[in-house]
Amino acid sequence: MGAAMRRIQAGSALSAFGLGFTVPYLYVYVAQVRDLGASTAGVVLAVFAMAALMVLPFSGRAIDRRGPVPVLLVSSLLAAAGALAMGLASTVPAAIGAAALLGAGTAVMQPALATMIVWCSTPAGRTRSFAMQFFLQNLGLGVGGLIGGQLVDASRPDSFLLLFSIEAAMFLVLAAIVLTVKTPRSPALQGPRPAGREAGGGVRALFAHKAMVQLCVLGFVLFFACYGQFESGLAAYGTEAAGITPSALGIALAANTGVIVVAQFLVLRFVERRRRTRVIAAVGLIWTVAWLFAGYAGLGHGSQAMATAAFVSTYALFGLGEAMLSPTVAPLVADLAPESMVGTYNSAFALVKQLALAVGPAVGGPMGAALHGPYILTFVLFSLGITFLAVRLGRRLTPAQDQPSLAAKPSRVVAQHQPAKETAAA
C-alpha cells in the first residue's frame, strides 16, 4: 500500500470515528437534551437523510470535472460546520439547518473517497483497498460509538457539544490529510487524468450501461434487505416477536461488528480467487439462512435463550456477508466505470444505497413490529433475489470485470471497460 493510499485510509477511518461519536445519539440529543421533542428529532433525522439524497446526484459530475480532492475538501468543511452547528443548536431551525449541512457533507465524502481509492490503485489491488476501507470504517464507527457513549450525559448539554466538536475536528483532520495526498494518475488509467469533458452524456450514458443498471438494482436489494433493517425492522421484530432485551440487541450488534473485524481478511483471499458475482450470490444464500434464524427466534417455540442465540446468529451472519461484499461490490462499480465517469458511477451507487437506507426502515419498521411472519418471508425472498440478480449480472460482465485476478494485464482493465464495448460484448 502506497503512502497516498495509507493517508486516504487513515482519513476515511477518522471520519467514521467522528460519525460514530454522534450519529447513535442524535435522536436523544435533539428530543431530550435540547428538549425539542420527538417530532422535531424525527424531522432532523429525515433532513439528514434527505440532504444526502439531494446532493448525491450532483456530486458525481463535480468529482469527474474537478477531481475528488476539491470535492472532498468542500464536503469535509461542510460536515465540520454542520457538526459544530448541531452541538450549538438550541432551536428547531438551527437543528434542521445543521442536519442539512451534516447530511450533505458526509454523503459526498463517500463517493469522493471511493474515487480517490480508484485513482491510487490498480484493479488487481483494488479489492484489498476497498476491504481495508470497510474494515477501518467499521472499526472507527464502533470505537467512536463506544467512546462517545462514555462521554455523553443527557443532563449536560455541554457533554454533547464536546462530542460534536470532536466530530467536527475529525472532519477537519480529514481535510488536512487530503491536502497532503498527492494523487498522481492511477497506473490503471491511461492518458491524462480525467477532466470530465469526455463524459459524453453523463447520467444518460450510465443508464445506457446495462451492467451498471443491473448492479444498481442489485445494490438496492442488498442494502434494503440488510443495512436498511438493522436498527429498524429487525430490531422491532426482535423486540416484539422474539422478546429480545435491549442488552441482547446490543450483543447482537456487537456480534455483527466482531464478525466483520475478524472475518474481513480471512475471507479476502477466498473472495479474490472467485468470481465477484458468485461471491454476491453466496451472500444472498447466507443472508437467507440469517433470516431463517431470525424466523426461528420470533416464530419458533424454543426457550428464550435459544431465541436470543438465534437472533444474535442472525446479526453475525449478516456480518459475514458484509465482509464478503466489501471487497466485491465497490471495486466492481469502479471497474465498470469509464475513466472519465468514475465519480459519477460512485455517486450513483451511493445514491442507490442512500435510497435503500431511507426506504428500508419505512417498510421494515412497521412490518417487523406487527407482521412477524410476512416480515420474515418478505426478506427471505429478497435474500434469494440477491442470488438470482447476482447470477444474472454475471452474464453481462467480462471475465476480467467479474474476476480481475484473471486479467493478463491488470493495469489496463479500467481503460478497456467502456460501457459500449461491455454492452456489445454481452
CSV table of C-alpha atoms in Angstrom, one decimal:
chain,number,residue,atom,x,y,z
A,1,MET,CA,0.0,0.0,0.0
A,2,GLY,CA,1.5,3.3,-1.1
A,3,ALA,CA,1.8,6.5,1.1
A,4,ALA,CA,-1.2,8.1,-0.7
A,5,MET,CA,-3.4,5.1,-0.1
A,6,ARG,CA,-2.4,5.0,3.6
A,7,ARG,CA,-3.4,8.6,4.1
A,8,ILE,CA,-6.7,8.1,2.3
A,9,GLN,CA,-7.5,5.1,4.5
A,10,ALA,CA,-6.5,7.0,7.7
A,11,GLY,CA,-8.7,9.9,6.8
A,12,SER,CA,-11.6,7.6,6.0
A,13,ALA,CA,-11.2,5.9,9.4
A,14,LEU,CA,-11.1,9.2,11.3
A,15,SER,CA,-14.2,10.5,9.6
A,16,ALA,CA,-16.0,7.3,10.5
A,17,PHE,CA,-14.7,7.6,14.1
A,18,GLY,CA,-16.2,11.1,14.2
A,19,LEU,CA,-19.6,9.9,12.9
A,20,GLY,CA,-19.6,7.1,15.4
A,21,PHE,CA,-19.3,9.7,18.2
A,22,THR,CA,-22.6,11.4,17.4
A,23,VAL,CA,-25.0,9.5,15.0
A,24,PRO,CA,-26.2,6.9,17.6
A,25,TYR,CA,-27.1,9.8,20.0
A,26,LEU,CA,-28.6,12.3,17.5
A,27,TYR,CA,-32.2,11.5,18.3
A,28,VAL,CA,-31.7,11.6,22.1
A,29,TYR,CA,-29.8,14.9,21.7
A,30,VAL,CA,-32.5,16.7,19.8
A,31,ALA,CA,-35.5,15.2,21.5
A,32,GLN,CA,-34.4,15.2,25.1
A,33,VAL,CA,-31.2,17.1,25.7
A,34,ARG,CA,-32.3,20.1,23.7
A,35,ASP,CA,-35.9,19.4,24.6
A,36,LEU,CA,-37.2,20.0,21.1
A,37,GLY,CA,-39.5,17.0,21.1
A,38,ALA,CA,-39.7,13.6,19.4
A,39,SER,CA,-41.3,15.0,16.3
A,40,THR,CA,-38.5,17.5,15.8
A,41,ALA,CA,-35.9,14.8,16.3
A,42,GLY,CA,-37.7,12.7,13.6
A,43,VAL,CA,-37.6,15.7,11.2
A,44,VAL,CA,-33.9,16.3,11.9
A,45,LEU,CA,-33.1,12.6,11.1
A,46,ALA,CA,-35.3,12.9,7.9
A,47,VAL,CA,-33.5,16.1,6.8
A,48,PHE,CA,-30.1,14.4,7.5
A,49,ALA,CA,-31.1,11.6,5.0
A,50,MET,CA,-32.8,13.9,2.5
A,51,ALA,CA,-29.9,16.2,2.3
A,52,ALA,CA,-27.8,13.2,1.1
A,53,LEU,CA,-30.4,12.3,-1.5
A,54,MET,CA,-30.4,15.9,-2.8
A,55,VAL,CA,-26.6,16.4,-3.2
A,56,LEU,CA,-25.5,12.9,-4.4
A,57,PRO,CA,-27.0,13.3,-8.0
A,58,PHE,CA,-24.7,16.4,-8.5
A,59,SER,CA,-21.6,15.2,-6.6
A,60,GLY,CA,-20.5,12.7,-9.3
A,61,ARG,CA,-20.3,15.3,-12.0
A,62,ALA,CA,-18.4,17.6,-9.7
A,63,ILE,CA,-15.9,14.8,-8.9
A,64,ASP,CA,-15.4,14.0,-12.6
A,65,ARG,CA,-14.9,17.6,-13.6
A,66,ARG,CA,-12.8,18.9,-10.7
A,67,GLY,CA,-11.4,15.7,-9.2
A,68,PRO,CA,-12.2,14.1,-5.9
A,69,VAL,CA,-9.8,16.2,-3.8
A,70,PRO,CA,-11.5,19.6,-4.1
A,71,VAL,CA,-14.9,17.9,-3.6
A,72,LEU,CA,-13.7,16.0,-0.6
A,73,LEU,CA,-12.3,19.2,0.9
A,74,VAL,CA,-15.6,21.1,0.5
A,75,SER,CA,-17.7,18.2,1.8
A,76,SER,CA,-15.4,17.9,4.9
A,77,LEU,CA,-15.7,21.6,5.7
A,78,LEU,CA,-19.5,21.4,5.2
A,79,ALA,CA,-19.7,18.4,7.5
A,80,ALA,CA,-17.5,20.1,10.1
A,81,ALA,CA,-19.6,23.2,10.1
A,82,GLY,CA,-22.8,21.1,10.4
A,83,ALA,CA,-21.4,19.1,13.3
A,84,LEU,CA,-20.3,22.2,15.2
A,85,ALA,CA,-23.7,23.9,14.5
A,86,MET,CA,-25.5,20.8,15.7
A,87,GLY,CA,-23.6,21.0,19.0
A,88,LEU,CA,-24.7,24.6,19.4
A,89,ALA,CA,-28.3,24.2,18.1
A,90,SER,CA,-31.0,25.1,20.6
A,91,THR,CA,-33.9,25.9,18.3
A,92,VAL,CA,-35.7,23.9,15.7
A,93,PRO,CA,-34.5,25.9,12.6
A,94,ALA,CA,-30.9,25.6,13.9
A,95,ALA,CA,-31.1,21.9,14.4
A,96,ILE,CA,-32.6,21.3,10.9
A,97,GLY,CA,-30.1,23.6,9.2
A,98,ALA,CA,-27.2,21.8,11.0
A,99,ALA,CA,-28.6,18.4,10.0
A,100,ALA,CA,-28.8,19.5,6.3
A,101,LEU,CA,-25.1,20.6,6.4
A,102,LEU,CA,-24.0,17.4,8.2
A,103,GLY,CA,-26.0,15.1,6.0
A,104,ALA,CA,-24.9,16.7,2.7
A,105,GLY,CA,-21.2,16.8,3.7
A,106,THR,CA,-21.0,13.2,5.0
A,107,ALA,CA,-22.9,11.9,2.0
A,108,VAL,CA,-20.5,13.4,-0.6
A,109,MET,CA,-17.4,12.1,1.3
A,110,GLN,CA,-18.1,8.5,0.3
A,111,PRO,CA,-18.0,8.7,-3.5
A,112,ALA,CA,-15.1,11.2,-3.3
A,113,LEU,CA,-13.1,8.8,-1.1
A,114,ALA,CA,-14.0,5.9,-3.3
A,115,THR,CA,-12.8,7.8,-6.4
A,116,MET,CA,-9.5,8.6,-4.7
A,117,ILE,CA,-9.0,4.9,-3.9
A,118,VAL,CA,-9.7,4.1,-7.6
A,119,TRP,CA,-7.2,6.7,-8.8
A,120,CYS,CA,-4.5,5.5,-6.4
A,121,SER,CA,-4.9,1.7,-7.1
A,122,THR,CA,-4.8,-0.8,-9.8
A,123,PRO,CA,-7.7,-3.2,-10.5
A,124,ALA,CA,-5.6,-6.0,-9.1
A,125,GLY,CA,-5.1,-4.2,-5.8
A,126,ARG,CA,-8.4,-2.5,-5.6
A,127,THR,CA,-10.1,-5.4,-3.9
A,128,ARG,CA,-7.8,-5.2,-0.9
A,129,SER,CA,-8.0,-1.4,-0.8
A,130,PHE,CA,-11.8,-1.4,-0.5
A,131,ALA,CA,-11.7,-4.2,2.0
A,132,MET,CA,-9.3,-2.2,4.1
A,133,GLN,CA,-11.5,0.9,3.9
A,134,PHE,CA,-14.6,-1.1,5.0
A,135,PHE,CA,-12.7,-2.6,7.9
A,136,LEU,CA,-11.3,0.7,9.1
A,137,GLN,CA,-14.6,2.5,8.8
A,138,ASN,CA,-16.4,-0.2,10.8
A,139,LEU,CA,-13.7,-0.1,13.4
A,140,GLY,CA,-13.9,3.7,13.5
A,141,LEU,CA,-17.6,3.7,13.9
A,142,GLY,CA,-17.5,1.1,16.6
A,143,VAL,CA,-14.7,2.7,18.6
A,144,GLY,CA,-16.3,6.2,18.2
A,145,GLY,CA,-19.7,4.9,19.4
A,146,LEU,CA,-18.1,3.2,22.4
A,147,ILE,CA,-16.1,6.2,23.5
A,148,GLY,CA,-18.9,8.6,22.7
A,149,GLY,CA,-21.3,6.6,24.9
A,150,GLN,CA,-18.9,7.0,27.8
A,151,LEU,CA,-18.7,10.8,27.4
A,152,VAL,CA,-22.3,11.7,27.0
A,153,ASP,CA,-24.6,12.7,29.8
A,154,ALA,CA,-28.2,13.5,28.9
A,155,SER,CA,-28.4,16.0,31.8
A,156,ARG,CA,-25.4,18.0,30.5
A,157,PRO,CA,-25.8,19.6,27.0
A,158,ASP,CA,-22.1,20.6,27.1
A,159,SER,CA,-21.1,16.9,27.0
A,160,PHE,CA,-22.9,16.7,23.6
A,161,LEU,CA,-21.1,19.9,22.5
A,162,LEU,CA,-17.9,18.1,23.2
A,163,LEU,CA,-18.9,15.2,21.1
A,164,PHE,CA,-20.0,17.3,18.2
A,165,SER,CA,-16.8,19.3,18.5
A,166,ILE,CA,-14.7,16.2,18.3
A,167,GLU,CA,-16.7,15.1,15.3
A,168,ALA,CA,-16.0,18.5,13.6
A,169,ALA,CA,-12.3,18.2,14.4
A,170,MET,CA,-12.2,14.7,12.8
A,171,PHE,CA,-13.7,16.1,9.6
A,172,LEU,CA,-11.1,18.9,9.6
A,173,VAL,CA,-8.3,16.4,10.1
A,174,LEU,CA,-9.7,14.5,7.1
A,175,ALA,CA,-9.5,17.7,5.1
A,176,ALA,CA,-5.9,18.3,6.3
A,177,ILE,CA,-4.9,14.8,5.3
A,178,VAL,CA,-6.4,15.1,1.9
A,179,LEU,CA,-4.4,18.3,1.3
A,180,THR,CA,-1.2,16.2,1.8
A,181,VAL,CA,-2.2,13.5,-0.6
A,182,LYS,CA,-0.7,13.6,-4.0
A,183,THR,CA,-2.9,11.8,-6.5
A,184,PRO,CA,-0.7,11.0,-9.4
A,185,ARG,CA,-2.6,9.5,-12.3
A,186,SER,CA,-3.5,5.9,-11.4
A,187,PRO,CA,-1.4,3.4,-13.2
A,188,ALA,CA,-4.7,1.7,-14.1
A,189,LEU,CA,-5.7,4.8,-16.2
A,190,GLN,CA,-4.2,5.6,-19.5
A,191,GLY,CA,-3.8,9.1,-20.8
A,192,PRO,CA,-4.3,12.3,-18.9
A,193,ARG,CA,-6.2,12.5,-15.6
A,194,PRO,CA,-9.9,12.5,-16.3
A,195,ALA,CA,-11.2,16.1,-16.6
A,196,GLY,CA,-14.9,15.2,-17.1
A,197,ARG,CA,-15.2,16.6,-20.6
A,198,GLU,CA,-15.4,13.3,-22.3
A,199,ALA,CA,-18.2,12.0,-20.1
A,200,GLY,CA,-20.3,12.3,-23.2
A,201,GLY,CA,-23.8,12.1,-21.8
A,202,GLY,CA,-23.2,11.8,-18.1
A,203,VAL,CA,-26.1,10.1,-16.4
A,204,ARG,CA,-27.7,9.2,-19.7
A,205,ALA,CA,-24.6,7.2,-20.5
A,206,LEU,CA,-24.8,5.5,-17.2
A,207,PHE,CA,-28.4,4.5,-17.8
A,208,ALA,CA,-27.4,3.1,-21.2
A,209,HIS,CA,-24.8,0.8,-19.4
A,210,LYS,CA,-27.0,-2.2,-18.7
A,211,ALA,CA,-24.5,-4.0,-16.5
A,212,MET,CA,-24.3,-0.9,-14.2
A,213,VAL,CA,-28.0,-0.5,-14.1
A,214,GLN,CA,-28.3,-4.2,-13.1
A,215,LEU,CA,-25.6,-3.6,-10.4
A,216,CYS,CA,-27.6,-0.6,-9.1
A,217,VAL,CA,-30.8,-2.8,-8.8
A,218,LEU,CA,-28.8,-5.5,-7.1
A,219,GLY,CA,-27.2,-2.9,-4.8
A,220,PHE,CA,-30.7,-1.5,-3.8
A,221,VAL,CA,-31.8,-5.0,-2.8
A,222,LEU,CA,-28.6,-5.7,-0.9
A,223,PHE,CA,-28.9,-2.5,1.2
A,224,PHE,CA,-32.7,-2.8,1.6
A,225,ALA,CA,-32.6,-6.4,2.8
A,226,CYS,CA,-29.7,-5.9,5.3
A,227,TYR,CA,-28.5,-2.5,6.3
A,228,GLY,CA,-31.9,-1.0,6.0
A,229,GLN,CA,-33.3,-3.4,8.6
A,230,PHE,CA,-30.6,-3.3,11.3
A,231,GLU,CA,-31.8,-0.6,13.5
A,232,SER,CA,-35.5,-0.6,12.4
A,233,GLY,CA,-37.4,-3.6,11.2
A,234,LEU,CA,-35.1,-6.3,12.6
A,235,ALA,CA,-34.7,-4.6,15.9
A,236,ALA,CA,-38.5,-4.1,16.1
A,237,TYR,CA,-39.1,-7.7,15.2
A,238,GLY,CA,-36.6,-9.0,17.7
A,239,THR,CA,-38.2,-6.9,20.5
A,240,GLU,CA,-41.8,-7.6,19.7
A,241,ALA,CA,-41.7,-11.2,18.3
A,242,ALA,CA,-38.7,-12.7,19.9
A,243,GLY,CA,-38.7,-10.9,23.2
A,244,ILE,CA,-35.1,-9.7,22.8
A,245,THR,CA,-34.0,-7.4,25.5
A,246,PRO,CA,-32.1,-4.1,24.8
A,247,SER,CA,-28.9,-5.7,26.2
A,248,ALA,CA,-29.3,-8.7,23.9
A,249,LEU,CA,-29.8,-6.4,21.0
A,250,GLY,CA,-26.5,-4.7,21.9
A,251,ILE,CA,-24.8,-8.1,22.0
A,252,ALA,CA,-26.2,-8.8,18.5
A,253,LEU,CA,-24.9,-5.6,17.1
A,254,ALA,CA,-21.5,-6.3,18.7
A,255,ALA,CA,-21.5,-9.7,17.2
A,256,ASN,CA,-22.1,-8.2,13.8
A,257,THR,CA,-19.1,-5.8,14.2
A,258,GLY,CA,-17.0,-8.5,15.7
A,259,VAL,CA,-17.6,-10.9,12.8
A,260,ILE,CA,-16.7,-8.2,10.3
A,261,VAL,CA,-13.4,-7.4,12.1
A,262,VAL,CA,-12.4,-11.0,12.5
A,263,ALA,CA,-13.6,-12.3,9.1
A,264,GLN,CA,-12.7,-9.4,6.8
A,265,PHE,CA,-9.2,-10.5,6.0
A,266,LEU,CA,-9.9,-14.2,6.4
A,267,VAL,CA,-12.4,-14.2,3.6
A,268,LEU,CA,-10.4,-11.8,1.4
A,269,ARG,CA,-8.1,-14.4,-0.1
A,270,PHE,CA,-11.2,-16.6,-0.8
A,271,VAL,CA,-13.0,-13.7,-2.4
A,272,GLU,CA,-10.0,-12.7,-4.6
A,273,ARG,CA,-10.0,-16.1,-6.2
A,274,ARG,CA,-13.7,-16.2,-7.0
A,275,ARG,CA,-16.0,-14.5,-9.5
A,276,ARG,CA,-17.4,-11.5,-7.9
A,277,THR,CA,-21.0,-12.3,-8.9
A,278,ARG,CA,-20.7,-15.8,-7.4
A,279,VAL,CA,-19.5,-14.2,-4.1
A,280,ILE,CA,-22.5,-11.9,-4.1
A,281,ALA,CA,-24.8,-14.9,-4.9
A,282,ALA,CA,-23.3,-16.7,-1.9
A,283,VAL,CA,-24.0,-13.7,0.3
A,284,GLY,CA,-27.7,-14.0,-0.7
A,285,LEU,CA,-27.8,-17.6,0.4
A,286,ILE,CA,-26.0,-16.7,3.7
A,287,TRP,CA,-28.5,-14.0,4.4
A,288,THR,CA,-31.4,-16.3,3.6
A,289,VAL,CA,-30.1,-18.5,6.4
A,290,ALA,CA,-29.8,-15.5,8.6
A,291,TRP,CA,-33.4,-14.5,8.1
A,292,LEU,CA,-34.5,-18.1,8.8
A,293,PHE,CA,-32.6,-17.9,12.1
A,294,ALA,CA,-34.5,-14.7,12.8
A,295,GLY,CA,-37.7,-16.5,12.0
A,296,TYR,CA,-36.9,-19.3,14.4
A,297,ALA,CA,-36.1,-16.7,17.1
A,298,GLY,CA,-39.5,-15.0,16.8
A,299,LEU,CA,-41.8,-17.7,15.4
A,300,GLY,CA,-40.3,-20.9,16.9
A,301,HIS,CA,-41.2,-22.4,20.2
A,302,GLY,CA,-37.7,-22.8,21.8
A,303,SER,CA,-36.6,-21.3,25.0
A,304,GLN,CA,-35.7,-17.6,25.4
A,305,ALA,CA,-32.1,-18.5,25.5
A,306,MET,CA,-32.3,-20.3,22.2
A,307,ALA,CA,-34.3,-17.4,20.6
A,308,THR,CA,-31.6,-15.0,21.8
A,309,ALA,CA,-28.9,-17.2,20.4
A,310,ALA,CA,-30.7,-17.4,17.0
A,311,PHE,CA,-31.2,-13.7,16.9
A,312,VAL,CA,-27.5,-13.0,17.7
A,313,SER,CA,-26.6,-15.5,15.0
A,314,THR,CA,-28.7,-13.5,12.5
A,315,TYR,CA,-26.6,-10.4,13.0
A,316,ALA,CA,-23.4,-12.5,13.0
A,317,LEU,CA,-24.3,-14.0,9.6
A,318,PHE,CA,-25.1,-10.5,8.3
A,319,GLY,CA,-21.6,-9.5,9.3
A,320,LEU,CA,-20.1,-12.4,7.4
A,321,GLY,CA,-22.0,-11.3,4.3
A,322,GLU,CA,-20.9,-7.7,4.7
A,323,ALA,CA,-17.2,-8.9,5.0
A,324,MET,CA,-17.6,-10.7,1.7
A,325,LEU,CA,-19.3,-7.8,-0.1
A,326,SER,CA,-16.9,-5.0,0.9
A,327,PRO,CA,-14.1,-6.2,-1.4
A,328,THR,CA,-16.5,-7.2,-4.1
A,329,VAL,CA,-19.2,-4.6,-4.9
A,330,ALA,CA,-17.3,-1.2,-4.6
A,331,PRO,CA,-14.4,-2.4,-6.8
A,332,LEU,CA,-16.9,-3.7,-9.4
A,333,VAL,CA,-18.5,-0.3,-9.6
A,334,ALA,CA,-15.1,1.2,-10.2
A,335,ASP,CA,-14.2,-1.4,-12.9
A,336,LEU,CA,-17.4,-0.9,-14.8
A,337,ALA,CA,-16.9,2.9,-14.9
A,338,PRO,CA,-15.2,4.5,-17.9
A,339,GLU,CA,-12.2,6.6,-16.7
A,340,SER,CA,-14.0,9.9,-17.2
A,341,MET,CA,-17.0,8.9,-15.1
A,342,VAL,CA,-15.6,7.2,-12.0
A,343,GLY,CA,-17.1,9.9,-9.8
A,344,THR,CA,-20.5,9.7,-11.5
A,345,TYR,CA,-20.6,5.9,-11.1
A,346,ASN,CA,-19.5,6.0,-7.4
A,347,SER,CA,-22.1,8.8,-6.7
A,348,ALA,CA,-24.9,6.9,-8.4
A,349,PHE,CA,-24.2,3.8,-6.4
A,350,ALA,CA,-24.0,5.9,-3.2
A,351,LEU,CA,-27.4,7.4,-4.1
A,352,VAL,CA,-28.9,3.9,-4.6
A,353,LYS,CA,-27.5,2.9,-1.1
A,354,GLN,CA,-29.0,6.0,0.4
A,355,LEU,CA,-32.4,5.4,-1.1
A,356,ALA,CA,-32.4,1.8,0.2
A,357,LEU,CA,-31.4,3.0,3.7
A,358,ALA,CA,-34.3,5.5,3.5
A,359,VAL,CA,-36.9,3.1,2.2
A,360,GLY,CA,-35.8,0.1,4.3
A,361,PRO,CA,-36.8,1.4,7.7
A,362,ALA,CA,-40.0,2.9,6.4
A,363,VAL,CA,-41.1,-0.5,5.1
A,364,GLY,CA,-39.4,-2.8,7.5
A,365,GLY,CA,-40.2,-1.0,10.7
A,366,PRO,CA,-44.0,-1.4,10.7
A,367,MET,CA,-43.8,-4.9,9.3
A,368,GLY,CA,-41.2,-6.0,11.9
A,369,ALA,CA,-43.2,-4.7,14.7
A,370,ALA,CA,-46.7,-6.1,13.7
A,371,LEU,CA,-46.5,-8.5,10.8
A,372,HIS,CA,-44.0,-11.0,12.0
A,373,GLY,CA,-44.5,-13.9,9.7
A,374,PRO,CA,-44.9,-11.8,6.5
A,375,TYR,CA,-41.8,-9.8,7.5
A,376,ILE,CA,-39.5,-12.8,7.6
A,377,LEU,CA,-41.0,-14.3,4.4
A,378,THR,CA,-40.5,-11.0,2.6
A,379,PHE,CA,-36.8,-10.7,3.5
A,380,VAL,CA,-36.1,-14.4,2.8
A,381,LEU,CA,-37.4,-13.8,-0.7
A,382,PHE,CA,-35.4,-10.6,-1.0
A,383,SER,CA,-32.2,-12.5,0.0
A,384,LEU,CA,-32.9,-15.2,-2.6
A,385,GLY,CA,-33.5,-12.3,-5.0
A,386,ILE,CA,-29.9,-11.2,-4.3
A,387,THR,CA,-28.6,-14.6,-5.5
A,388,PHE,CA,-30.8,-14.5,-8.6
A,389,LEU,CA,-29.8,-10.9,-9.6
A,390,ALA,CA,-26.1,-11.7,-9.0
A,391,VAL,CA,-26.1,-14.7,-11.3
A,392,ARG,CA,-28.0,-12.7,-13.9
A,393,LEU,CA,-25.4,-9.8,-13.6
A,394,GLY,CA,-22.6,-12.3,-14.1
A,395,ARG,CA,-23.8,-12.9,-17.7
A,396,ARG,CA,-23.2,-9.3,-18.6
A,397,LEU,CA,-19.7,-9.0,-17.2
A,398,THR,CA,-16.4,-9.7,-19.0
A,399,PRO,CA,-14.1,-12.3,-17.3
A,400,ALA,CA,-11.8,-9.5,-16.1
A,401,GLN,CA,-14.6,-7.5,-14.6
A,402,ASP,CA,-16.0,-10.5,-12.8
A,403,GLN,CA,-12.7,-11.8,-11.6
A,404,PRO,CA,-9.8,-9.3,-12.0
A,405,SER,CA,-7.2,-11.9,-11.0
A,406,LEU,CA,-7.7,-13.5,-14.4
A,407,ALA,CA,-6.7,-10.3,-16.3
A,408,ALA,CA,-3.4,-10.8,-18.0
A,409,LYS,CA,-2.6,-7.1,-17.8
A,410,PRO,CA,-4.4,-5.7,-14.8
A,411,SER,CA,-3.2,-2.2,-15.3
A,412,ARG,CA,-5.3,-1.9,-18.5
A,413,VAL,CA,-8.6,-3.2,-17.1
A,414,VAL,CA,-10.4,0.0,-16.3
A,415,ALA,CA,-9.3,1.7,-19.5
A,416,GLN,CA,-10.7,-1.2,-21.6
A,417,HIS,CA,-14.1,-1.3,-20.0
A,418,GLN,CA,-16.2,1.3,-21.7
A,419,PRO,CA,-20.0,0.7,-21.4
A,420,ALA,CA,-20.5,0.5,-25.2
A,421,LYS,CA,-17.9,-2.2,-25.5
A,422,GLU,CA,-19.1,-4.1,-22.5
A,423,THR,CA,-22.7,-4.0,-23.7
A,424,ALA,CA,-21.7,-5.1,-27.2
A,425,ALA,CA,-19.7,-8.0,-25.7
A,426,ALA,CA,-22.8,-9.0,-23.7
